[in-house]
Short mmCIF file of C-alpha atoms and ligand atoms in Angstrom, two decimals:
data_model
loop_
_atom_site.label_atom_id
_atom_site.label_comp_id
_atom_site.label_asym_id
_atom_site.label_seq_id
_atom_site.Cartn_x
_atom_site.Cartn_y
_atom_site.Cartn_z
CA UNK A 1 -1.23 -20.67 -6.80
CA UNK A 2 2.10 -20.37 -5.03
CA UNK A 3 2.91 -16.72 -4.08
CA UNK A 4 5.58 -14.79 -3.05
CA UNK A 5 4.60 -12.15 -0.82
CA UNK A 6 7.73 -9.56 -0.15
CA UNK A 7 6.67 -7.41 2.58
CA UNK A 8 3.90 -9.66 3.59
CA UNK A 9 4.51 -8.41 7.29
CA UNK A 10 3.63 -4.83 6.25
CA UNK A 11 0.51 -2.84 6.35
CA UNK A 12 -1.34 -4.03 2.77
CA UNK A 13 1.20 -7.50 2.61
CA UNK A 14 -0.84 -9.04 5.64
CA UNK A 15 -3.80 -8.13 4.33
CA UNK A 16 -3.31 -9.26 1.09
CA UNK A 17 -2.06 -12.72 2.75
CA UNK A 18 -5.15 -13.18 4.80
CA UNK A 19 -7.48 -12.60 1.14
CA UNK A 20 -5.12 -15.04 -0.78
CA UNK A 21 -5.47 -17.46 1.51
CA UNK A 22 -9.58 -16.83 1.28
CA UNK A 23 -9.24 -17.29 -2.44
CA UNK A 24 -7.52 -20.89 -1.90
CA UNK A 25 -4.31 -19.44 -2.75
CA UNK A 26 -0.77 -20.15 -1.02
CA UNK A 27 1.02 -17.12 0.09
CA UNK A 28 4.56 -17.66 1.21
CA UNK A 29 5.54 -14.35 3.20
CA UNK A 30 9.46 -12.50 2.82
CA UNK A 31 10.39 -9.22 5.06
CA UNK A 32 13.13 -8.15 7.40
CA UNK A 33 10.97 -6.03 9.50
CA UNK A 34 12.18 -2.69 8.53
CA UNK A 35 9.07 -1.55 9.00
CA UNK A 36 7.06 -4.05 10.23
CA UNK A 37 6.67 -6.13 13.78
CA UNK A 38 7.17 -9.73 13.79
CA UNK A 39 4.55 -10.05 15.79
CA UNK A 40 1.73 -9.76 12.95
CA UNK A 41 2.38 -13.68 12.20
CA UNK A 42 0.45 -15.08 14.72
CA UNK A 43 -2.12 -12.58 14.52
CA UNK A 44 -1.89 -13.43 10.09
CA UNK A 45 -1.68 -17.23 10.91
CA UNK A 46 -5.04 -16.92 13.56
CA UNK A 47 -7.04 -15.16 10.94
CA UNK A 48 -6.33 -17.47 8.59
CA UNK A 49 -6.05 -20.60 10.44
CA UNK A 50 -3.12 -21.84 8.83
CA UNK A 51 0.80 -21.29 9.53
CA UNK A 52 1.78 -19.60 6.64
CA UNK A 53 5.56 -20.03 5.89
CA UNK A 54 7.50 -16.98 6.24
CA UNK A 55 11.28 -16.09 5.54
CA UNK A 56 13.71 -13.74 7.08
CA UNK A 57 15.53 -11.66 4.26
CA UNK A 58 16.46 -8.29 2.89
CA UNK A 59 15.57 -8.43 -0.54
CA UNK A 60 18.83 -6.04 -1.66
CA UNK A 61 20.51 -9.18 -0.99
CA UNK A 62 20.63 -10.59 -4.16
CA UNK A 63 22.44 -14.45 -3.36
CA UNK A 64 19.95 -14.58 -0.83
CA UNK A 65 16.60 -13.37 -2.90
CA UNK A 66 18.24 -15.89 -5.35
CA UNK A 67 18.52 -19.04 -2.82
CA UNK A 68 14.75 -18.00 -1.67
CA UNK A 69 13.51 -18.05 -4.92
CA UNK A 70 15.28 -21.36 -5.16
CA UNK A 71 13.76 -22.75 -2.52
CA UNK A 72 10.42 -21.30 -2.72
CA UNK A 73 9.44 -21.96 -5.88
CA UNK A 74 6.49 -18.84 -6.66
CA UNK A 75 4.25 -19.13 -9.78
CA UNK A 76 3.74 -15.24 -8.73
CA UNK A 77 5.46 -12.68 -6.93
CA UNK A 78 3.38 -9.90 -5.33
CA UNK A 79 6.45 -7.02 -4.96
CA UNK A 80 5.17 -4.58 -1.66
CA UNK A 81 8.60 -4.79 0.09
CA UNK A 82 9.77 -1.35 0.06
CA UNK A 83 10.17 1.98 2.07
CA UNK A 84 7.59 4.35 1.66
CA UNK A 85 7.53 7.90 3.90
CA UNK A 86 7.58 10.51 1.27
CA UNK A 87 9.34 13.07 3.32
CA UNK A 88 12.18 10.60 4.53
CA UNK A 89 12.90 9.64 1.27
CA UNK A 90 13.82 13.62 0.71
CA UNK A 91 16.06 13.54 3.54
CA UNK A 92 17.93 9.81 2.14
CA UNK A 93 16.82 9.77 -1.33
CA UNK A 94 20.58 7.08 -1.61
CA UNK A 95 18.76 5.13 0.89
CA UNK A 96 15.35 4.79 -0.70
CA UNK A 97 16.79 4.79 -4.48
CA UNK A 98 19.47 1.84 -2.39
CA UNK A 99 16.44 -0.29 -0.89
CA UNK A 100 13.41 0.06 -3.40
CA UNK A 101 15.78 -0.38 -6.40
CA UNK A 102 17.70 -3.25 -5.48
CA UNK A 103 15.28 -5.36 -4.03
CA UNK A 104 12.96 -4.81 -6.95
CA UNK A 105 15.99 -5.84 -9.13
CA UNK A 106 16.99 -8.57 -6.97
CA UNK A 107 13.45 -10.02 -7.42
CA UNK A 108 13.07 -9.65 -11.12
CA UNK A 109 16.54 -11.10 -11.52
CA UNK A 110 15.09 -14.26 -9.36
CA UNK A 111 12.33 -14.67 -10.54
CA UNK A 112 14.11 -15.15 -14.19
CA UNK A 113 16.70 -17.82 -12.44
CA UNK A 114 13.18 -20.07 -11.31
CA UNK A 115 11.14 -19.19 -14.13
CA UNK A 116 8.56 -17.33 -13.01
CA UNK A 117 6.59 -15.41 -15.01
CA UNK A 118 4.13 -13.43 -12.75
CA UNK A 119 4.13 -10.02 -10.74
CA UNK A 120 2.05 -7.95 -8.97
CA UNK A 121 4.02 -4.52 -7.91
CA UNK A 122 2.74 -1.95 -5.68
CA UNK A 123 3.07 1.51 -7.31
CA UNK A 124 1.22 4.68 -6.12
CA UNK A 125 -0.97 7.74 -7.25
CA UNK A 126 2.50 9.58 -6.46
CA UNK A 127 3.56 8.47 -10.17
CA UNK A 128 0.74 10.62 -11.81
CA UNK A 129 2.63 13.86 -9.97
CA UNK A 130 0.22 17.18 -10.11
CA UNK A 131 -1.60 15.52 -13.35
CA UNK A 132 -5.59 16.12 -13.85
CA UNK A 133 -8.04 14.20 -11.70
CA UNK A 134 -9.69 12.05 -11.95
CA UNK A 135 -5.97 10.53 -12.59
CA UNK A 136 -6.09 7.46 -15.17
CA UNK A 137 -4.04 5.22 -16.37
CA UNK A 138 -3.21 6.54 -20.06
CA UNK A 139 -1.41 10.03 -18.47
CA UNK A 140 1.76 10.07 -20.98
CA UNK A 141 4.29 11.43 -18.71
CA UNK A 142 4.72 10.16 -15.00
CA UNK A 143 5.97 12.71 -12.50
CA UNK A 144 6.19 12.21 -9.13
CA UNK A 145 8.06 15.65 -6.44
CA UNK A 146 9.89 12.75 -4.07
CA UNK A 147 12.59 10.29 -4.37
CA UNK A 148 9.97 8.16 -3.41
CA UNK A 149 7.67 8.78 -5.71
CA UNK A 150 10.40 8.14 -8.24
CA UNK A 151 11.56 4.66 -7.17
CA UNK A 152 7.82 3.91 -8.33
CA UNK A 153 7.87 5.20 -11.64
CA UNK A 154 11.64 3.51 -12.01
CA UNK A 155 10.79 0.41 -11.17
CA UNK A 156 7.38 0.69 -13.31
CA UNK A 157 9.80 0.94 -16.26
CA UNK A 158 12.35 -1.79 -15.03
CA UNK A 159 9.53 -4.59 -15.04
CA UNK A 160 8.32 -3.03 -18.54
CA UNK A 161 11.69 -3.72 -19.67
CA UNK A 162 11.99 -7.03 -18.36
CA UNK A 163 8.52 -8.22 -19.57
CA UNK A 164 9.52 -7.07 -23.28
CA UNK A 165 12.63 -9.08 -22.99
CA UNK A 166 11.39 -12.11 -20.98
CA UNK A 167 7.88 -12.50 -21.57
CA UNK A 168 6.70 -12.06 -18.19
CA UNK A 169 3.78 -10.60 -16.94
CA UNK A 170 3.31 -7.54 -14.73
CA UNK A 171 0.53 -6.24 -13.30
CA UNK A 172 1.74 -2.53 -12.36
CA UNK A 173 -1.19 -1.24 -9.10
CA UNK A 174 -1.53 2.28 -8.75
CA UNK A 175 -2.78 2.36 -4.96
CA UNK A 176 -4.45 5.89 -3.86
CA UNK A 177 -5.30 6.48 -0.23
CA UNK A 178 -5.24 2.82 1.70
CA UNK A 179 -6.73 3.13 5.29
CA UNK A 180 -8.85 0.96 7.58
CA UNK A 181 -7.91 -2.73 8.86
CA UNK A 182 -8.94 -6.15 9.02
CA UNK A 183 -12.22 -6.44 10.44
CA UNK A 184 -11.35 -8.99 12.81
CA UNK A 185 -9.34 -5.85 14.80
CA UNK A 186 -6.14 -8.39 14.36
CA UNK A 187 -3.99 -6.96 12.09
CA UNK A 188 -4.39 -3.24 10.97
CA UNK A 189 -1.35 -0.35 9.90
CA UNK A 190 0.79 0.06 12.84
CA UNK A 191 3.06 3.07 11.93
CA UNK A 192 6.61 3.16 14.16
CA UNK A 193 7.08 6.86 15.75
CA UNK A 194 4.34 9.76 14.55
CA UNK A 195 2.32 8.69 12.02
CA UNK A 196 2.79 10.55 8.92
CA UNK A 197 -0.15 9.47 7.34
CA UNK A 198 -3.64 11.21 7.91
CA UNK A 199 -6.09 7.79 9.09
CA UNK A 200 -3.43 6.21 11.87
CA UNK A 201 -2.81 10.31 13.44
CA UNK A 202 -6.35 10.59 13.76
CA UNK A 203 -6.32 6.44 15.47
CA UNK A 204 -3.74 7.93 17.49
CA UNK A 205 -5.94 11.19 18.58
CA UNK A 206 -9.21 9.74 18.88
CA UNK A 207 -7.20 7.06 21.55
CA UNK A 208 -5.93 9.38 23.58
CA UNK A 209 -1.87 8.80 22.06
CA UNK A 210 -2.35 11.89 20.57
CA UNK A 211 -3.00 15.75 21.78
CA UNK A 212 -4.98 17.27 18.90
CA UNK A 213 -4.39 16.61 14.93
CA UNK A 214 -3.42 19.56 12.72
CA UNK A 215 -5.06 19.78 9.41
CA UNK A 216 -2.46 21.04 6.82
CA UNK A 217 -3.96 23.53 5.41
CA UNK A 218 -7.42 24.97 5.96
CA UNK A 219 -7.61 27.07 2.30
CA UNK A 220 -7.72 25.08 -0.42
CA UNK A 221 -9.84 25.63 -3.37
CA UNK A 222 -12.01 22.71 -2.46
CA UNK A 223 -15.58 23.02 -0.78
CA UNK A 224 -14.49 22.67 3.07
CA UNK A 225 -11.15 24.49 2.45
CA UNK A 226 -9.00 21.07 3.07
CA UNK A 227 -7.31 18.36 0.48
CA UNK A 228 -9.29 15.81 -1.33
CA UNK A 229 -7.86 12.47 -1.59
CA UNK A 230 -9.50 8.97 -2.76
CA UNK A 231 -9.56 6.83 0.34
CA UNK A 232 -10.09 2.91 0.04
CA UNK A 233 -10.38 0.13 2.59
CA UNK A 234 -7.13 -2.17 2.41
CA UNK A 235 -9.57 -4.87 2.23
CA UNK A 236 -10.96 -4.21 -0.81
CA UNK A 237 -6.95 -3.40 -1.89
CA UNK A 238 -6.12 -6.39 -0.61
CA UNK A 239 -8.81 -8.01 -3.10
CA UNK A 240 -7.34 -6.33 -5.83
CA UNK A 241 -4.67 -7.82 -5.54
CA UNK A 242 -5.65 -11.13 -6.26
CA UNK A 243 -8.29 -10.32 -8.81
CA UNK A 244 -4.63 -8.69 -10.78
CA UNK A 245 -2.96 -12.47 -9.72
CA UNK A 246 -5.41 -14.22 -11.40
CA UNK A 247 -5.78 -11.98 -14.46
CA UNK A 248 -1.96 -12.00 -15.31
CA UNK A 249 -1.79 -15.73 -14.13
CA UNK A 250 -4.27 -16.24 -17.21
CA UNK A 251 -1.07 -14.99 -19.47
CA UNK A 252 -2.89 -12.72 -21.84
CA UNK A 253 -1.04 -9.29 -20.39
CA UNK A 254 2.38 -8.63 -20.86
CA UNK A 255 2.31 -5.08 -19.04
CA UNK A 256 -1.00 -3.63 -17.67
CA UNK A 257 -1.56 -0.51 -14.82
CA UNK A 258 -4.34 -0.04 -12.85
CA UNK A 259 -5.43 2.25 -10.74
CA UNK A 260 -6.66 0.70 -7.11
CA UNK A 261 -9.34 3.70 -5.69
CA UNK A 262 -12.67 4.19 -5.18
CA UNK A 263 -13.23 7.35 -7.25
CA UNK A 264 -14.56 9.73 -4.62
CA UNK A 265 -12.63 12.42 -3.39
CA UNK A 266 -13.66 12.79 0.34
CA UNK A 267 -11.79 16.12 2.44
CA UNK A 268 -9.73 15.94 5.71
CA UNK A 269 -12.40 17.32 7.83
CA UNK A 270 -14.83 14.57 6.47
CA UNK A 271 -12.45 11.82 7.61
CA UNK A 272 -12.00 13.58 11.28
CA UNK A 273 -16.12 13.70 11.24
CA UNK A 274 -16.62 10.25 10.08
CA UNK A 275 -14.09 8.87 12.40
CA UNK A 276 -16.22 10.71 15.22
CA UNK A 277 -19.28 9.16 14.08
CA UNK A 278 -18.07 5.59 13.97
CA UNK A 279 -15.61 5.62 17.45
CA UNK A 280 -17.80 7.88 19.65
CA UNK A 281 -14.83 9.57 20.63
CA UNK A 282 -13.54 13.03 20.09
CA UNK A 283 -10.98 14.39 17.62
CA UNK A 284 -9.86 17.38 18.51
CA UNK A 285 -8.01 19.09 15.59
CA UNK A 286 -6.91 22.95 14.83
CA UNK A 287 -6.01 24.35 11.28
CA UNK A 288 -2.45 24.36 10.80
CA UNK A 289 0.01 26.02 7.78
CA UNK A 290 -0.36 23.63 4.89
CA UNK A 291 1.95 20.91 4.20
CA UNK A 292 5.16 21.16 1.63
CA UNK A 293 4.44 19.32 -1.57
CA UNK A 294 0.62 18.37 -1.07
CA UNK A 295 -1.51 18.13 -3.75
CA UNK A 296 -5.33 19.97 -3.19
CA UNK A 297 -6.90 17.21 -4.98
CA UNK A 298 -6.13 13.63 -5.80
CA UNK A 299 -8.50 10.96 -7.03
CA UNK A 300 -8.57 7.96 -9.18
CA UNK A 301 -10.70 7.11 -12.21
CA UNK A 302 -10.62 3.34 -11.39
CA UNK A 303 -13.46 2.57 -14.37
CA UNK A 304 -9.83 0.42 -15.85
CA UNK A 305 -9.72 -1.91 -12.74
CA UNK A 306 -13.50 -2.46 -12.64
CA UNK A 307 -13.99 -3.27 -16.75
CA UNK A 308 -11.10 -5.49 -16.75
CA UNK A 309 -10.54 -6.74 -13.72
CA UNK A 310 -14.24 -6.77 -12.50
CA UNK A 311 -12.94 -5.22 -9.05
CA UNK A 312 -14.63 -2.02 -7.83
CA UNK A 313 -13.64 -0.73 -3.97
CA UNK A 314 -17.26 -1.45 -2.15
CA UNK A 315 -16.07 -0.59 1.58
CA UNK A 316 -17.52 3.16 2.47
CA UNK A 317 -15.72 5.47 4.60
CA UNK A 318 -18.05 4.79 7.74
CA UNK A 319 -16.26 1.07 7.39
CA UNK A 320 -13.03 2.70 7.04
CA UNK A 321 -13.06 4.63 10.05
CA UNK A 322 -14.85 1.83 12.01
CA UNK A 323 -12.31 -1.03 11.53
CA UNK A 324 -9.55 1.38 11.80
CA UNK A 325 -11.36 2.28 15.32
CA UNK A 326 -11.77 -1.52 16.26
CA UNK A 327 -7.65 -2.05 15.29
CA UNK A 328 -6.65 0.61 16.89
CA UNK A 329 -9.06 0.85 20.15
CA UNK A 330 -7.99 -3.34 20.76
CA UNK A 331 -4.07 -2.90 19.92
CA UNK A 332 -3.10 0.14 21.16
CA UNK A 333 0.28 -0.36 21.01
CA UNK A 334 0.30 -1.92 17.59
CA UNK A 335 1.57 -5.42 17.61
CA UNK A 336 4.51 -4.55 20.05
CA UNK A 337 2.26 -5.66 22.84
CA UNK A 338 2.09 -9.12 21.01
P1 NAD B 1 4.46 -1.61 5.10
O1 NAD B 1 6.83 -0.57 4.93
O2 NAD B 1 4.04 -1.66 6.29
O3 NAD B 1 5.34 -2.69 4.77
C1 NAD B 1 5.98 -2.97 3.58
C2 NAD B 1 6.74 -3.94 4.25
O4 NAD B 1 8.32 -4.00 3.26
C3 NAD B 1 7.37 -3.85 5.28
O5 NAD B 1 7.17 -5.15 6.24
C4 NAD B 1 9.06 -3.98 5.32
O6 NAD B 1 9.73 -4.46 6.59
C5 NAD B 1 9.23 -4.79 3.94
N1 NAD B 1 10.66 -3.90 3.85
C6 NAD B 1 10.85 -2.91 2.97
N2 NAD B 1 12.14 -3.31 2.70
C7 NAD B 1 12.33 -4.85 2.47
C8 NAD B 1 13.68 -5.02 1.90
N3 NAD B 1 14.63 -4.52 1.60
N4 NAD B 1 13.71 -7.06 2.58
C9 NAD B 1 12.57 -7.02 2.48
N5 NAD B 1 11.52 -6.74 2.98
C10 NAD B 1 11.53 -5.10 3.54
O7 NAD B 1 4.08 -0.32 3.59
P2 NAD B 1 2.55 -0.29 3.15
O8 NAD B 1 1.86 0.72 3.49
O9 NAD B 1 2.37 -2.53 3.74
O10 NAD B 1 3.11 -0.73 1.34
C11 NAD B 1 3.62 -1.64 0.65
C12 NAD B 1 3.69 -1.14 -0.48
O11 NAD B 1 2.37 -0.31 -0.89
C13 NAD B 1 5.06 -0.37 -0.42
O12 NAD B 1 5.28 -0.82 -1.90
C14 NAD B 1 4.46 1.04 -0.62
O13 NAD B 1 5.35 1.95 -1.35
C15 NAD B 1 3.06 0.85 -1.74
N6 NAD B 1 2.36 1.47 -1.52
C16 NAD B 1 1.57 1.93 0.14
C17 NAD B 1 0.97 2.94 -0.12
C18 NAD B 1 0.72 3.41 1.49
O14 NAD B 1 -0.81 4.31 1.36
N7 NAD B 1 0.59 2.67 2.38
C19 NAD B 1 0.30 3.75 -0.86
C20 NAD B 1 0.97 3.16 -2.55
C21 NAD B 1 2.26 2.40 -2.41
C1 WQD B 2 -3.65 12.76 3.62
C2 WQD B 2 -4.50 14.61 4.09
C3 WQD B 2 -2.57 15.72 4.18
C4 WQD B 2 -1.44 14.21 7.75
C5 WQD B 2 0.67 9.94 0.89
C6 WQD B 2 2.12 10.06 -0.35
C7 WQD B 2 1.49 9.07 -1.16
C8 WQD B 2 0.60 7.62 -0.86
C9 WQD B 2 -0.17 7.74 0.66
C10 WQD B 2 3.02 5.65 -0.82
C11 WQD B 2 -3.52 15.10 3.31
C12 WQD B 2 -3.77 15.90 5.39
C13 WQD B 2 -2.08 14.53 7.20
C14 WQD B 2 -1.99 15.01 9.43
C15 WQD B 2 -3.32 16.57 7.84
N1 WQD B 2 2.17 6.72 -0.45
N2 WQD B 2 -3.04 15.34 6.84
N3 WQD B 2 -2.59 15.92 8.99
O1 WQD B 2 -0.18 13.22 1.23
O2 WQD B 2 -2.19 11.30 -0.22
O3 WQD B 2 -0.57 10.26 0.25
O4 WQD B 2 0.03 8.41 1.22
O5 WQD B 2 2.84 5.77 -2.64
O6 WQD B 2 2.52 9.03 -1.87
O7 WQD B 2 2.66 10.85 -0.08
O8 WQD B 2 -1.83 11.35 2.68
O9 WQD B 2 -2.16 10.38 4.55
O10 WQD B 2 -0.08 11.78 4.32
O11 WQD B 2 -2.61 12.73 4.19
O12 WQD B 2 -3.81 17.18 7.51
O13 WQD B 2 -1.29 15.10 10.62
O14 WQD B 2 -4.71 14.37 5.15
O15 WQD B 2 -2.05 17.07 4.22
O16 WQD B 2 -3.79 16.42 2.52
P1 WQD B 2 -1.25 11.90 1.04
P2 WQD B 2 -1.72 11.48 3.79
#
């Protein structure tokens, strides 16, 4: 299938483009590099042995998006393009609503203009708010305590309404905590500035770019006092997109949500210890205060994706750490050096 991958220069998008090629599909990337670097494109080409078609465009521009779809004529869209920093979204809500909602609206409108019927949307476990764990797709009310999270809930609703009116097929993929990198070490997560998320921060401490990790809270009601999350390898996540694409393209799904997680709760300190083990490098840390808004425990019930998509995340925490370390140690400055 010819698949337009919006935000395909980003962390999850770049890994998904590689898995799409591996599965025999034809990805086309669109991105405006608001949170990524052009250097990733050569790396993707190197891994796949192809010259992947790329378009630079801001998807909030409806006119440009319509032109793009007219030129590319995709059979499916995987819509990753979004701003994603939870804290920043609290400080700049309008920027988040403008970018994330306008991009999604442009894409939905452009799909209609060329008769494209399949879309996979990057949603997030944040839509479950502080719901019961393990989190499953049947939770009645979605809620999120950040503007970022609310853009995910709103876009899920927008796509549901569009599907009802125009008979398109929509997969809402709710990711838990994607980490890791492609096993080649050529692509990985390349945050601009100080990382917000745990794994890239740990990797930069191990690499000597940062002095030590601050663990946000050691007094939670969890086995070791630190928060529990459901980390999954980004290549498993990318494979989940291919499975979801092939499922909705059969035409039997109107709108369906699937959790993509491992269903395993892993603590912050378990990540730190696993990273030391995988890298052979010390990761100094201090226990600091709790971070505002953090939930003690978040993990998935991944059984729906297993039963309906035939997908399970096979890669272990050790794999996630080893692959992150290979990427970090061979690209200390990310793509900026390439
Ligand atoms: P990322 O920032 O690495 O990738 C997003 C890409 O979208 C970037 O390359 C950015 O330049 C591009 N983009 C943003 N706005 C754009 C616009 N208006 N026009 C064109 N391109 C635009 O993020 P990621 O981690 O790869 O996340 C991909 C998707 O998955 C996002 O929708 C994110 O919200 C969602 N998600 C991520 C996580 C996570 O932990 N990484 C978890 C759950 C959901
Ligand atoms: C994991 C754990 C931190 C950094 C976020 C978004 C969520 C989703 C995924 C997009 C927590 C602890 C972290 C550090 C730490 N994104 N931590 N020191 O918060 O589960 O989820 O990313 O949809 O919406 O909220 O991920 O990696 O930030 O944190 O102790 O320097 O690591 O407190 O317990 P989180 P994270």
